[in-house]
């Protein structure tokens, strides 16, 4: 069995070794999940709800431990990491209400009654990326378990520690063995096996568009259910009639949070030409004030990138590109890149088109509303975006015009566990979170009962 050395991204020092599951071990875990399924699906709704609430309570009791683990493993700021662990707890509590509310419908028919049932799929495979190890795991496993499925979860190789701990906490909370299993391993081994093993009835994947396409193609072979949450190149559109100072002051947080390693990062800022200079002035002030320091420090607003490789990729985008201004970063070991702002009017520039997945933002002026919407939509992605304007009609028109799954007006929020989340175009397929998420882990069955 091989193992993986987990590295602290802030220091480049090793943290621990994690064994990587082999194909045979992945198959054995999937088989155990399948064995656990008949009993789990028949747990009474109220009891399944109670178990999920117990799981949430145990996560809450270990919130600080989980958060500290994420700081060491992923370089997340401690403030973010606490929010992330709390998000897992909240997701579990929210979906704990689902088992008792997994309603079907009664549909009028002649000669009897017609009812529908939402039945669990069986074993669901959740594949998680390294950028938000805890929340993305929870968005998959909480609604899947609530709907009566067993879950096998593969964390990213780089960030397995919190997922492994969550697997242990589930057992501690009384979730039966085999119902929720974390399988650390390589994407090319364990992840691919979720796609090819016929016992896995759905793959819930978050990660790169490139791997997502392969997974979708692989799932086609068994007509396997699949949800994809992929990349993004989201636009933050600032109109001249907005509170420009507020738009400029908040823009860095919308792209540099998690060091820009966020699928929802507003990595393209579109600014109406008449306020372009004013906006840039405010943006420079905010970017240079950003506290890029040790993520374990309570005051830290941005930490390092996840790995040496990610740092190299991000710096590659800046090769030969002139930065307008940058923020600071520690001169330390570890994978640090300062927040960087690039100005461009070239819509073919890689920094404008491609998902950098690092602390780099490109700013471009626009002329009018139509131009702004056209520029925002000139991308293969469509995950999130922001609109800053004081004109309510314009806010509505632009929100309806931008081809993207999650938009916010005069704010940069996009992910709440109780509202739907997902992408247009090549940003994904299907939706997670929100009230309907458990249904995505079920088959709808229709039953007609004759009265005579
Ligand atoms: P990635 O390379 O696609 O990896 C994501 C996960 O898939 C990892 O667990 C990885 O395992 C696994 N994997 C890799 N190859 C696989 C294969 N052939 N079959 C099955 N699984 C495989 O993405 P990443 O580099 O970790 O994450 C960055 C990307 O994720 C960005 O593009 C970002 O936009 C996207 N993302 C999207 C969302 C969203 O909600 N839309 C959220 C977060 C991230 P290994 O770790 O072993 O490679
Ligand atoms: Mg990758």
CSV table of C-alpha atoms and ligand atoms in Angstrom, one decimal:
chain,number,residue,atom,x,y,z
A,1,UNK,CA,0.0,0.0,0.0
A,2,UNK,CA,1.3,3.4,-0.9
A,3,UNK,CA,0.9,6.5,1.2
A,4,UNK,CA,0.7,10.3,0.7
A,5,UNK,CA,2.6,12.9,2.7
A,6,UNK,CA,0.3,15.7,3.7
A,7,UNK,CA,2.1,19.1,3.6
A,8,UNK,CA,1.3,22.2,5.5
A,9,UNK,CA,1.0,24.8,2.7
A,10,UNK,CA,1.9,27.7,5.0
A,11,UNK,CA,5.3,26.2,5.9
A,12,UNK,CA,5.9,23.5,3.3
A,13,UNK,CA,6.6,21.1,6.2
A,14,UNK,CA,5.1,17.6,6.3
A,15,UNK,CA,2.1,17.1,8.6
A,16,UNK,CA,1.4,13.4,8.4
A,17,UNK,CA,1.3,10.3,6.2
A,18,UNK,CA,-2.0,9.0,4.9
A,19,UNK,CA,-2.4,5.6,3.4
A,20,UNK,CA,-3.9,5.5,-0.1
A,21,UNK,CA,-6.5,2.9,-0.8
A,22,UNK,CA,-5.9,0.3,-3.5
A,23,UNK,CA,-8.5,-0.6,-6.1
A,24,UNK,CA,-9.3,-3.8,-4.1
A,25,UNK,CA,-9.7,-1.8,-0.9
A,26,UNK,CA,-12.0,0.7,-2.7
A,27,UNK,CA,-14.1,-2.2,-4.0
A,28,UNK,CA,-14.3,-3.8,-0.5
A,29,UNK,CA,-15.5,-0.5,1.0
A,30,UNK,CA,-18.1,-0.1,-1.7
A,31,UNK,CA,-19.3,-3.7,-1.1
A,32,UNK,CA,-19.6,-2.9,2.6
A,33,UNK,CA,-21.6,0.2,1.8
A,34,UNK,CA,-23.9,-1.9,-0.4
A,35,UNK,CA,-24.3,-4.4,2.5
A,36,UNK,CA,-25.3,-1.6,4.9
A,37,UNK,CA,-27.9,-0.2,2.5
A,38,UNK,CA,-30.9,-2.4,3.1
A,39,UNK,CA,-30.9,-1.7,6.8
A,40,UNK,CA,-30.1,2.1,6.4
A,41,UNK,CA,-32.9,2.7,3.9
A,42,UNK,CA,-35.4,1.0,6.3
A,43,UNK,CA,-34.4,3.0,9.4
A,44,UNK,CA,-37.6,4.9,10.3
A,45,UNK,CA,-37.6,8.5,9.1
A,46,UNK,CA,-37.6,10.0,12.6
A,47,UNK,CA,-34.8,7.8,13.7
A,48,UNK,CA,-32.7,8.7,10.6
A,49,UNK,CA,-33.4,12.3,11.4
A,50,UNK,CA,-32.2,11.8,15.0
A,51,UNK,CA,-29.0,10.1,13.8
A,52,UNK,CA,-28.2,13.0,11.5
A,53,UNK,CA,-28.8,15.5,14.2
A,54,UNK,CA,-26.5,13.4,16.5
A,55,UNK,CA,-23.9,13.5,13.8
A,56,UNK,CA,-24.3,17.3,13.6
A,57,UNK,CA,-23.9,17.6,17.4
A,58,UNK,CA,-20.7,15.6,17.4
A,59,UNK,CA,-19.3,17.7,14.5
A,60,UNK,CA,-20.2,20.8,16.6
A,61,UNK,CA,-18.4,19.4,19.6
A,62,UNK,CA,-15.2,19.0,17.5
A,63,UNK,CA,-15.5,22.2,15.5
A,64,UNK,CA,-12.3,23.7,16.8
A,65,UNK,CA,-10.4,20.5,16.2
A,66,UNK,CA,-11.7,20.2,12.6
A,67,UNK,CA,-10.9,23.9,12.0
A,68,UNK,CA,-7.3,23.6,13.2
A,69,UNK,CA,-6.8,20.5,11.2
A,70,UNK,CA,-7.9,22.4,8.0
A,71,UNK,CA,-5.6,25.2,8.8
A,72,UNK,CA,-2.7,22.8,8.9
A,73,UNK,CA,-3.8,20.6,5.9
A,74,UNK,CA,-5.2,23.2,3.5
A,75,UNK,CA,-3.7,26.6,4.7
A,76,UNK,CA,-7.2,28.0,5.2
A,77,UNK,CA,-7.5,31.0,7.5
A,78,UNK,CA,-8.7,29.9,10.9
A,79,UNK,CA,-11.8,32.1,10.5
A,80,UNK,CA,-12.8,30.4,7.3
A,81,UNK,CA,-12.0,27.0,8.6
A,82,UNK,CA,-14.3,27.5,11.6
A,83,UNK,CA,-17.0,28.6,9.2
A,84,UNK,CA,-16.4,25.5,7.1
A,85,UNK,CA,-16.7,23.1,10.0
A,86,UNK,CA,-19.8,24.9,11.1
A,87,UNK,CA,-21.2,24.5,7.6
A,88,UNK,CA,-20.9,20.7,7.8
A,89,UNK,CA,-22.9,20.8,11.1
A,90,UNK,CA,-25.5,23.2,9.7
A,91,UNK,CA,-25.9,21.1,6.5
A,92,UNK,CA,-26.4,17.9,8.6
A,93,UNK,CA,-29.0,19.7,10.8
A,94,UNK,CA,-30.8,21.2,7.7
A,95,UNK,CA,-31.0,17.8,5.9
A,96,UNK,CA,-31.9,16.0,9.2
A,97,UNK,CA,-35.4,17.5,8.5
A,98,UNK,CA,-35.5,15.7,5.1
A,99,UNK,CA,-36.2,12.1,6.0
A,100,UNK,CA,-39.6,13.1,7.5
A,101,UNK,CA,-40.4,15.3,4.6
A,102,UNK,CA,-39.4,13.2,1.6
A,103,UNK,CA,-42.8,13.7,0.1
A,104,UNK,CA,-44.2,12.0,-2.9
A,105,UNK,CA,-47.3,13.2,-4.8
A,106,UNK,CA,-50.8,11.9,-5.2
A,107,UNK,CA,-51.8,12.5,-8.8
A,108,UNK,CA,-55.5,12.4,-9.9
A,109,UNK,CA,-56.2,9.4,-12.2
A,110,UNK,CA,-59.3,7.4,-13.2
A,111,UNK,CA,-60.0,4.0,-11.6
A,112,UNK,CA,-57.8,4.2,-8.5
A,113,UNK,CA,-55.0,6.3,-6.9
A,114,UNK,CA,-51.6,7.2,-8.2
A,115,UNK,CA,-48.8,8.0,-5.8
A,116,UNK,CA,-45.1,8.7,-6.2
A,117,UNK,CA,-42.2,7.8,-3.9
A,118,UNK,CA,-38.7,9.1,-3.6
A,119,UNK,CA,-36.6,6.0,-3.2
A,120,UNK,CA,-32.9,6.1,-2.3
A,121,UNK,CA,-30.4,5.1,-5.1
A,122,UNK,CA,-28.1,2.8,-3.1
A,123,UNK,CA,-24.4,3.6,-2.8
A,124,UNK,CA,-23.5,7.2,-3.7
A,125,UNK,CA,-19.9,8.1,-4.5
A,126,UNK,CA,-18.8,11.6,-3.5
A,127,UNK,CA,-15.6,13.0,-5.0
A,128,UNK,CA,-14.2,16.1,-3.3
A,129,UNK,CA,-11.6,18.6,-4.4
A,130,UNK,CA,-8.9,20.2,-2.2
A,131,UNK,CA,-10.2,23.7,-2.2
A,132,UNK,CA,-13.1,23.3,0.3
A,133,UNK,CA,-12.6,19.8,1.8
A,134,UNK,CA,-15.2,20.1,4.5
A,135,UNK,CA,-18.2,22.0,3.0
A,136,UNK,CA,-18.1,20.2,-0.4
A,137,UNK,CA,-18.0,16.8,1.4
A,138,UNK,CA,-21.0,17.8,3.5
A,139,UNK,CA,-23.0,19.2,0.6
A,140,UNK,CA,-22.8,15.6,-0.9
A,141,UNK,CA,-23.1,13.3,2.1
A,142,UNK,CA,-25.7,15.2,4.2
A,143,UNK,CA,-28.6,15.1,1.7
A,144,UNK,CA,-27.5,11.7,0.3
A,145,UNK,CA,-27.6,10.1,3.8
A,146,UNK,CA,-30.9,11.9,4.6
A,147,UNK,CA,-32.5,10.4,1.5
A,148,UNK,CA,-31.5,6.9,2.7
A,149,UNK,CA,-28.4,6.3,0.6
A,150,UNK,CA,-25.0,4.9,1.8
A,151,UNK,CA,-22.1,7.2,0.9
A,152,UNK,CA,-18.5,6.4,0.0
A,153,UNK,CA,-16.4,9.6,-0.1
A,154,UNK,CA,-13.1,10.2,-1.7
A,155,UNK,CA,-11.3,13.3,-0.5
A,156,UNK,CA,-8.6,15.0,-2.6
A,157,UNK,CA,-5.2,13.4,-2.1
A,158,UNK,CA,-3.9,16.8,-0.9
A,159,UNK,CA,-6.5,17.3,1.8
A,160,UNK,CA,-7.8,14.1,3.3
A,161,UNK,CA,-7.5,14.9,7.0
A,162,UNK,CA,-10.8,16.6,7.9
A,163,UNK,CA,-12.8,14.0,5.8
A,164,UNK,CA,-11.1,11.1,7.6
A,165,UNK,CA,-12.0,12.8,10.9
A,166,UNK,CA,-15.6,13.3,9.8
A,167,UNK,CA,-15.8,9.6,9.0
A,168,UNK,CA,-14.8,8.8,12.5
A,169,UNK,CA,-17.2,11.3,14.0
A,170,UNK,CA,-20.1,9.7,12.1
A,171,UNK,CA,-19.4,6.4,13.8
A,172,UNK,CA,-19.1,8.2,17.2
A,173,UNK,CA,-22.5,9.7,16.6
A,174,UNK,CA,-24.1,6.3,16.0
A,175,UNK,CA,-24.3,6.3,12.2
A,176,UNK,CA,-24.1,2.5,11.4
A,177,UNK,CA,-20.8,1.1,10.0
A,178,UNK,CA,-20.7,1.1,6.2
A,179,UNK,CA,-23.3,3.9,5.9
A,180,UNK,CA,-20.7,6.6,5.5
A,181,UNK,CA,-17.2,5.6,4.5
A,182,UNK,CA,-14.2,7.9,3.7
A,183,UNK,CA,-11.8,6.3,1.3
A,184,UNK,CA,-8.6,8.3,0.9
A,185,UNK,CA,-6.9,7.5,-2.4
A,186,UNK,CA,-5.9,8.6,-5.8
A,187,UNK,CA,-8.5,10.1,-8.2
A,188,UNK,CA,-7.2,7.7,-10.9
A,189,UNK,CA,-7.8,4.7,-8.6
A,190,UNK,CA,-10.6,5.3,-6.1
A,191,UNK,CA,-12.3,8.1,-8.0
A,192,UNK,CA,-12.4,6.2,-11.2
A,193,UNK,CA,-13.6,3.1,-9.4
A,194,UNK,CA,-16.7,5.1,-8.3
A,195,UNK,CA,-17.4,5.6,-12.0
A,196,UNK,CA,-16.8,2.0,-13.1
A,197,UNK,CA,-18.1,-0.1,-10.1
A,198,UNK,CA,-21.7,-0.8,-10.9
A,199,UNK,CA,-22.6,-0.9,-7.2
A,200,UNK,CA,-22.1,2.9,-7.1
A,201,UNK,CA,-25.4,4.3,-8.4
A,202,UNK,CA,-24.5,7.9,-8.5
A,203,UNK,CA,-21.3,10.0,-8.6
A,204,UNK,CA,-21.4,13.4,-7.1
A,205,UNK,CA,-18.3,15.2,-8.4
A,206,UNK,CA,-16.8,18.5,-7.6
A,207,UNK,CA,-13.5,19.5,-9.3
A,208,UNK,CA,-12.0,20.6,-12.5
A,209,UNK,CA,-14.1,20.7,-15.7
A,210,UNK,CA,-11.5,18.5,-17.4
A,211,UNK,CA,-11.9,15.6,-14.9
A,212,UNK,CA,-15.7,16.3,-14.7
A,213,UNK,CA,-16.1,15.6,-18.5
A,214,UNK,CA,-14.2,12.3,-18.1
A,215,UNK,CA,-16.5,11.3,-15.2
A,216,UNK,CA,-19.6,12.2,-17.2
A,217,UNK,CA,-18.4,10.1,-20.2
A,218,UNK,CA,-17.5,7.2,-17.9
A,219,UNK,CA,-20.9,7.3,-16.1
A,220,UNK,CA,-22.6,7.2,-19.5
A,221,UNK,CA,-21.5,3.6,-19.8
A,222,UNK,CA,-23.9,2.5,-17.0
A,223,UNK,CA,-26.3,5.4,-17.4
A,224,UNK,CA,-25.0,6.2,-13.9
A,225,UNK,CA,-26.5,9.3,-12.3
A,226,UNK,CA,-24.0,12.2,-12.0
A,227,UNK,CA,-23.9,15.7,-10.5
A,228,UNK,CA,-21.0,17.9,-11.6
A,229,UNK,CA,-19.8,21.1,-9.8
A,230,UNK,CA,-16.9,22.4,-12.0
A,231,UNK,CA,-14.9,25.5,-12.6
A,232,UNK,CA,-15.8,29.1,-13.0
A,233,UNK,CA,-14.7,32.4,-14.3
A,234,UNK,CA,-17.2,34.6,-12.7
A,235,UNK,CA,-17.8,38.3,-13.3
A,236,UNK,CA,-18.2,41.1,-10.8
A,237,UNK,CA,-20.0,43.8,-12.7
A,238,UNK,CA,-19.8,47.3,-11.2
A,239,UNK,CA,-22.1,50.0,-12.7
A,240,UNK,CA,-21.4,53.7,-12.4
A,241,UNK,CA,-24.7,54.2,-10.4
A,242,UNK,CA,-23.4,51.8,-7.7
A,243,UNK,CA,-21.9,52.6,-4.3
A,244,UNK,CA,-18.5,52.5,-6.1
A,245,UNK,CA,-16.5,52.8,-2.8
A,246,UNK,CA,-18.3,49.8,-1.4
A,247,UNK,CA,-17.9,47.8,-4.6
A,248,UNK,CA,-14.2,48.5,-4.6
A,249,UNK,CA,-13.7,47.7,-0.9
A,250,UNK,CA,-15.5,44.4,-1.1
A,251,UNK,CA,-14.2,43.1,-4.5
A,252,UNK,CA,-10.9,41.7,-3.1
A,253,UNK,CA,-12.9,39.4,-0.7
A,254,UNK,CA,-14.9,38.1,-3.7
A,255,UNK,CA,-11.8,36.8,-5.5
A,256,UNK,CA,-9.0,36.5,-3.0
A,257,UNK,CA,-10.9,34.5,-0.3
A,258,UNK,CA,-9.2,31.1,0.1
A,259,UNK,CA,-6.3,32.6,-2.0
A,260,UNK,CA,-8.6,32.6,-5.0
A,261,UNK,CA,-8.9,28.9,-5.0
A,262,UNK,CA,-12.7,29.1,-5.1
A,263,UNK,CA,-14.9,28.0,-8.0
A,264,UNK,CA,-17.1,31.0,-7.3
A,265,UNK,CA,-14.2,33.5,-7.3
A,266,UNK,CA,-15.2,36.7,-9.1
A,267,UNK,CA,-11.9,36.7,-11.0
A,268,UNK,CA,-13.1,39.1,-13.7
A,269,UNK,CA,-14.2,42.6,-12.6
A,270,UNK,CA,-16.1,44.6,-15.2
A,271,UNK,CA,-16.3,48.3,-14.4
A,272,UNK,CA,-18.3,51.0,-16.2
A,273,UNK,CA,-15.8,53.2,-17.9
A,274,UNK,CA,-16.9,56.5,-16.3
A,275,UNK,CA,-16.0,55.2,-12.8
A,276,UNK,CA,-13.1,53.0,-13.8
A,277,UNK,CA,-10.4,55.1,-12.3
A,278,UNK,CA,-12.4,55.8,-9.1
A,279,UNK,CA,-13.0,52.1,-8.7
A,280,UNK,CA,-9.3,51.2,-9.3
A,281,UNK,CA,-8.3,53.7,-6.6
A,282,UNK,CA,-10.5,52.1,-4.0
A,283,UNK,CA,-9.5,48.6,-5.2
A,284,UNK,CA,-5.8,49.3,-4.7
A,285,UNK,CA,-6.4,50.6,-1.2
A,286,UNK,CA,-8.3,47.4,-0.3
A,287,UNK,CA,-5.9,45.0,-1.9
A,288,UNK,CA,-2.8,46.5,-0.3
A,289,UNK,CA,-4.6,46.5,3.1
A,290,UNK,CA,-5.5,42.8,2.8
A,291,UNK,CA,-3.9,40.8,5.7
A,292,UNK,CA,-2.1,38.0,3.9
A,293,UNK,CA,-0.5,36.4,7.0
A,294,UNK,CA,-0.1,33.1,8.8
A,295,UNK,CA,-3.6,31.4,8.4
A,296,UNK,CA,-3.5,30.3,12.0
A,297,UNK,CA,-3.6,33.9,13.1
A,298,UNK,CA,-7.1,35.1,13.9
A,299,UNK,CA,-6.5,38.3,11.9
A,300,UNK,CA,-5.5,36.4,8.7
A,301,UNK,CA,-7.6,37.2,5.6
A,302,UNK,CA,-5.7,35.2,3.1
A,303,UNK,CA,-3.4,32.2,3.4
A,304,UNK,CA,-1.1,30.4,1.0
A,305,UNK,CA,-1.9,28.3,-2.1
A,306,UNK,CA,-2.5,24.6,-1.6
A,307,UNK,CA,0.7,23.3,-3.1
A,308,UNK,CA,4.0,24.1,-4.9
A,309,UNK,CA,2.4,22.9,-8.1
A,310,UNK,CA,-0.6,25.2,-7.7
A,311,UNK,CA,1.8,28.1,-7.0
A,312,UNK,CA,3.7,27.3,-10.2
A,313,UNK,CA,0.5,27.2,-12.2
A,314,UNK,CA,-0.7,30.5,-10.9
A,315,UNK,CA,2.7,32.2,-11.5
A,316,UNK,CA,2.6,30.8,-15.0
A,317,UNK,CA,-0.5,33.0,-15.7
A,318,UNK,CA,1.5,36.1,-14.6
A,319,UNK,CA,4.5,35.3,-16.7
A,320,UNK,CA,5.0,38.3,-19.0
A,321,UNK,CA,1.8,39.9,-17.7
A,322,UNK,CA,2.1,43.3,-16.1
A,323,UNK,CA,0.4,43.7,-12.7
A,324,UNK,CA,-1.2,47.0,-12.0
A,325,UNK,CA,-0.7,46.5,-8.3
A,326,UNK,CA,-0.3,43.7,-5.8
A,327,UNK,CA,-0.9,43.1,-2.1
A,328,UNK,CA,1.6,41.6,0.3
A,329,UNK,CA,2.6,38.0,1.1
A,330,UNK,CA,5.0,36.6,3.7
A,331,UNK,CA,8.6,36.0,2.6
A,332,UNK,CA,8.4,32.5,4.0
A,333,UNK,CA,8.6,28.9,3.1
A,334,UNK,CA,5.2,27.8,1.9
A,335,UNK,CA,3.2,28.4,-1.2
A,336,UNK,CA,2.6,32.1,-1.0
A,337,UNK,CA,1.5,34.4,-3.8
A,338,UNK,CA,0.4,38.0,-3.2
A,339,UNK,CA,-3.0,39.1,-4.4
A,340,UNK,CA,-2.5,40.5,-7.8
A,341,UNK,CA,-4.5,42.8,-10.0
A,342,UNK,CA,-4.1,42.9,-13.8
A,343,UNK,CA,-5.8,45.4,-16.1
A,344,UNK,CA,-6.8,44.3,-19.6
A,345,UNK,CA,-9.0,45.1,-22.5
A,346,UNK,CA,-8.1,41.9,-24.3
A,347,UNK,CA,-10.8,39.3,-24.1
A,348,UNK,CA,-8.5,36.6,-25.5
A,349,UNK,CA,-5.9,37.0,-22.7
A,350,UNK,CA,-5.5,33.7,-20.7
A,351,UNK,CA,-5.8,35.6,-17.4
A,352,UNK,CA,-9.2,36.9,-18.7
A,353,UNK,CA,-10.5,33.6,-20.1
A,354,UNK,CA,-9.0,30.8,-17.9
A,355,UNK,CA,-9.7,29.8,-14.4
A,356,UNK,CA,-6.5,30.8,-12.6
A,357,UNK,CA,-7.6,29.3,-9.3
A,358,UNK,CA,-5.2,31.6,-7.4
A,359,UNK,CA,-5.1,35.2,-6.1
A,360,UNK,CA,-5.2,36.9,-9.5
A,361,UNK,CA,-8.0,39.2,-10.8
A,362,UNK,CA,-8.4,40.8,-14.2
A,363,UNK,CA,-10.2,44.2,-14.5
A,364,UNK,CA,-11.8,45.5,-17.7
A,365,UNK,CA,-13.8,48.6,-18.4
A,366,UNK,CA,-17.2,48.4,-20.2
A,367,UNK,CA,-19.4,51.0,-22.0
A,368,UNK,CA,-23.0,50.1,-21.2
A,369,UNK,CA,-25.3,47.5,-19.8
A,370,UNK,CA,-25.6,45.4,-22.9
A,371,UNK,CA,-21.8,45.4,-23.3
A,372,UNK,CA,-21.4,44.3,-19.7
A,373,UNK,CA,-23.8,41.4,-20.0
A,374,UNK,CA,-22.1,40.3,-23.3
A,375,UNK,CA,-18.6,40.4,-21.7
A,376,UNK,CA,-19.9,38.5,-18.6
A,377,UNK,CA,-21.4,35.8,-20.8
A,378,UNK,CA,-18.3,35.5,-23.1
A,379,UNK,CA,-17.0,32.4,-21.3
A,380,UNK,CA,-17.6,28.7,-21.3
A,381,UNK,CA,-18.3,28.9,-17.6
A,382,UNK,CA,-21.4,30.1,-15.6
A,383,UNK,CA,-21.2,29.5,-11.9
A,384,UNK,CA,-21.6,32.7,-10.0
A,385,UNK,CA,-21.3,36.5,-10.3
A,386,UNK,CA,-22.1,39.8,-8.7
A,387,UNK,CA,-23.9,43.0,-9.8
A,388,UNK,CA,-23.3,46.3,-8.2
A,389,UNK,CA,-25.9,49.0,-9.0
A,390,UNK,CA,-28.5,51.1,-7.2
A,391,UNK,CA,-31.0,50.7,-10.1
A,392,UNK,CA,-33.4,47.9,-9.2
A,393,UNK,CA,-34.6,47.4,-12.7
A,394,UNK,CA,-31.0,47.1,-14.0
A,395,UNK,CA,-30.2,44.7,-11.2
A,396,UNK,CA,-33.1,42.5,-12.3
A,397,UNK,CA,-32.3,42.7,-16.0
A,398,UNK,CA,-28.6,41.9,-15.6
A,399,UNK,CA,-29.3,39.2,-13.0
A,400,UNK,CA,-31.7,37.6,-15.6
A,401,UNK,CA,-29.3,38.2,-18.5
A,402,UNK,CA,-26.1,36.7,-17.0
A,403,UNK,CA,-25.9,33.0,-17.8
A,404,UNK,CA,-24.9,31.8,-14.4
A,405,UNK,CA,-26.3,29.6,-11.6
A,406,UNK,CA,-25.7,31.9,-8.6
A,407,UNK,CA,-25.8,35.7,-8.7
A,408,UNK,CA,-25.8,38.3,-6.0
A,409,UNK,CA,-26.7,41.9,-6.2
A,410,UNK,CA,-24.8,44.4,-4.1
A,411,UNK,CA,-23.1,41.6,-2.3
A,412,UNK,CA,-20.8,38.7,-3.1
A,413,UNK,CA,-22.7,35.9,-1.4
A,414,UNK,CA,-23.5,32.8,-3.4
A,415,UNK,CA,-23.5,29.7,-1.2
A,416,UNK,CA,-26.1,29.1,1.4
A,417,UNK,CA,-26.9,25.6,2.3
A,418,UNK,CA,-30.6,26.2,2.1
A,419,UNK,CA,-30.6,27.7,-1.4
A,420,UNK,CA,-29.7,25.8,-4.6
A,421,UNK,CA,-26.2,26.0,-6.0
A,422,UNK,CA,-24.7,24.9,-9.3
A,423,UNK,CA,-23.5,26.0,-12.7
A,424,UNK,CA,-24.6,26.9,-16.2
A,425,UNK,CA,-22.7,25.7,-19.2
A,426,UNK,CA,-19.4,24.0,-18.5
A,427,UNK,CA,-19.6,25.0,-14.8
A,428,UNK,CA,-21.6,21.9,-14.0
A,429,UNK,CA,-24.7,19.7,-14.3
A,430,UNK,CA,-27.4,19.5,-11.7
A,431,UNK,CA,-27.8,21.4,-8.5
A,432,UNK,CA,-26.7,20.9,-4.9
A,433,UNK,CA,-28.0,22.3,-1.6
A,434,UNK,CA,-31.3,23.9,-1.1
A,435,UNK,CA,-34.6,22.2,-0.3
A,436,UNK,CA,-34.6,19.9,-3.3
A,437,UNK,CA,-31.1,18.4,-2.8
A,438,UNK,CA,-32.3,15.1,-1.3
A,439,UNK,CA,-34.4,14.4,-4.3
A,440,UNK,CA,-31.3,14.4,-6.5
A,441,UNK,CA,-30.2,11.3,-4.5
A,442,UNK,CA,-33.5,9.5,-5.2
A,443,UNK,CA,-35.4,7.8,-8.0
A,444,UNK,CA,-39.0,8.9,-8.4
A,445,UNK,CA,-41.2,5.9,-8.5
A,446,UNK,CA,-44.8,6.0,-9.7
A,447,UNK,CA,-47.3,3.5,-8.4
A,448,UNK,CA,-50.9,3.1,-9.6
A,449,UNK,CA,-53.3,1.2,-7.4
A,450,UNK,CA,-56.6,0.0,-9.0
A,451,UNK,CA,-59.7,0.5,-6.9
A,452,UNK,CA,-61.6,-2.5,-8.4
B,1,LIG,P1,-9.6,17.8,-9.9
B,1,LIG,O1,-8.2,17.5,-10.3
B,1,LIG,O2,-10.7,17.7,-10.9
B,1,LIG,O3,-9.9,16.8,-8.6
B,1,LIG,C1,-11.1,16.8,-8.0
B,1,LIG,C2,-11.2,15.4,-7.3
B,1,LIG,O4,-11.4,14.5,-8.4
B,1,LIG,C3,-10.1,15.0,-6.5
B,1,LIG,O5,-10.5,14.2,-5.4
B,1,LIG,C4,-9.3,14.1,-7.4
B,1,LIG,O6,-8.4,13.2,-6.8
B,1,LIG,C5,-10.4,13.5,-8.2
B,1,LIG,N1,-10.0,12.9,-9.5
B,1,LIG,C6,-8.9,13.3,-10.3
B,1,LIG,N2,-8.9,12.5,-11.4
B,1,LIG,C7,-10.0,11.7,-11.3
B,1,LIG,C8,-10.5,10.7,-12.2
B,1,LIG,N3,-9.9,10.4,-13.4
B,1,LIG,N4,-11.6,10.1,-11.8
B,1,LIG,C9,-12.2,10.3,-10.7
B,1,LIG,N5,-11.8,11.3,-9.8
B,1,LIG,C10,-10.7,11.9,-10.1
B,1,LIG,O7,-9.8,19.2,-9.3
B,1,LIG,P2,-8.9,19.9,-8.2
B,1,LIG,O8,-7.6,20.2,-8.9
B,1,LIG,O9,-8.8,19.1,-7.0
B,1,LIG,O10,-9.8,21.2,-7.9
B,1,LIG,C11,-9.8,22.4,-8.6
B,1,LIG,C12,-10.9,22.5,-9.5
B,1,LIG,O11,-12.2,22.2,-8.9
B,1,LIG,C13,-11.1,23.9,-10.1
B,1,LIG,O12,-11.3,23.8,-11.4
B,1,LIG,C14,-12.4,24.4,-9.4
B,1,LIG,O13,-13.1,25.3,-10.1
B,1,LIG,C15,-13.2,23.2,-9.2
B,1,LIG,N6,-14.1,23.3,-8.2
B,1,LIG,C16,-15.4,23.5,-8.4
B,1,LIG,C17,-16.4,23.7,-7.4
B,1,LIG,C18,-17.8,23.8,-7.7
B,1,LIG,O14,-18.6,23.7,-6.8
B,1,LIG,N7,-18.3,24.1,-8.9
B,1,LIG,C19,-16.0,23.6,-6.1
B,1,LIG,C20,-14.6,23.5,-5.9
B,1,LIG,C21,-13.7,23.3,-6.9
B,1,LIG,P3,-6.9,13.5,-6.6
B,1,LIG,O15,-6.8,14.5,-5.5
B,1,LIG,O16,-6.3,12.2,-6.2
B,1,LIG,O17,-6.3,14.0,-7.9
B,2,LIG,MG1,-6.2,17.9,-10.2
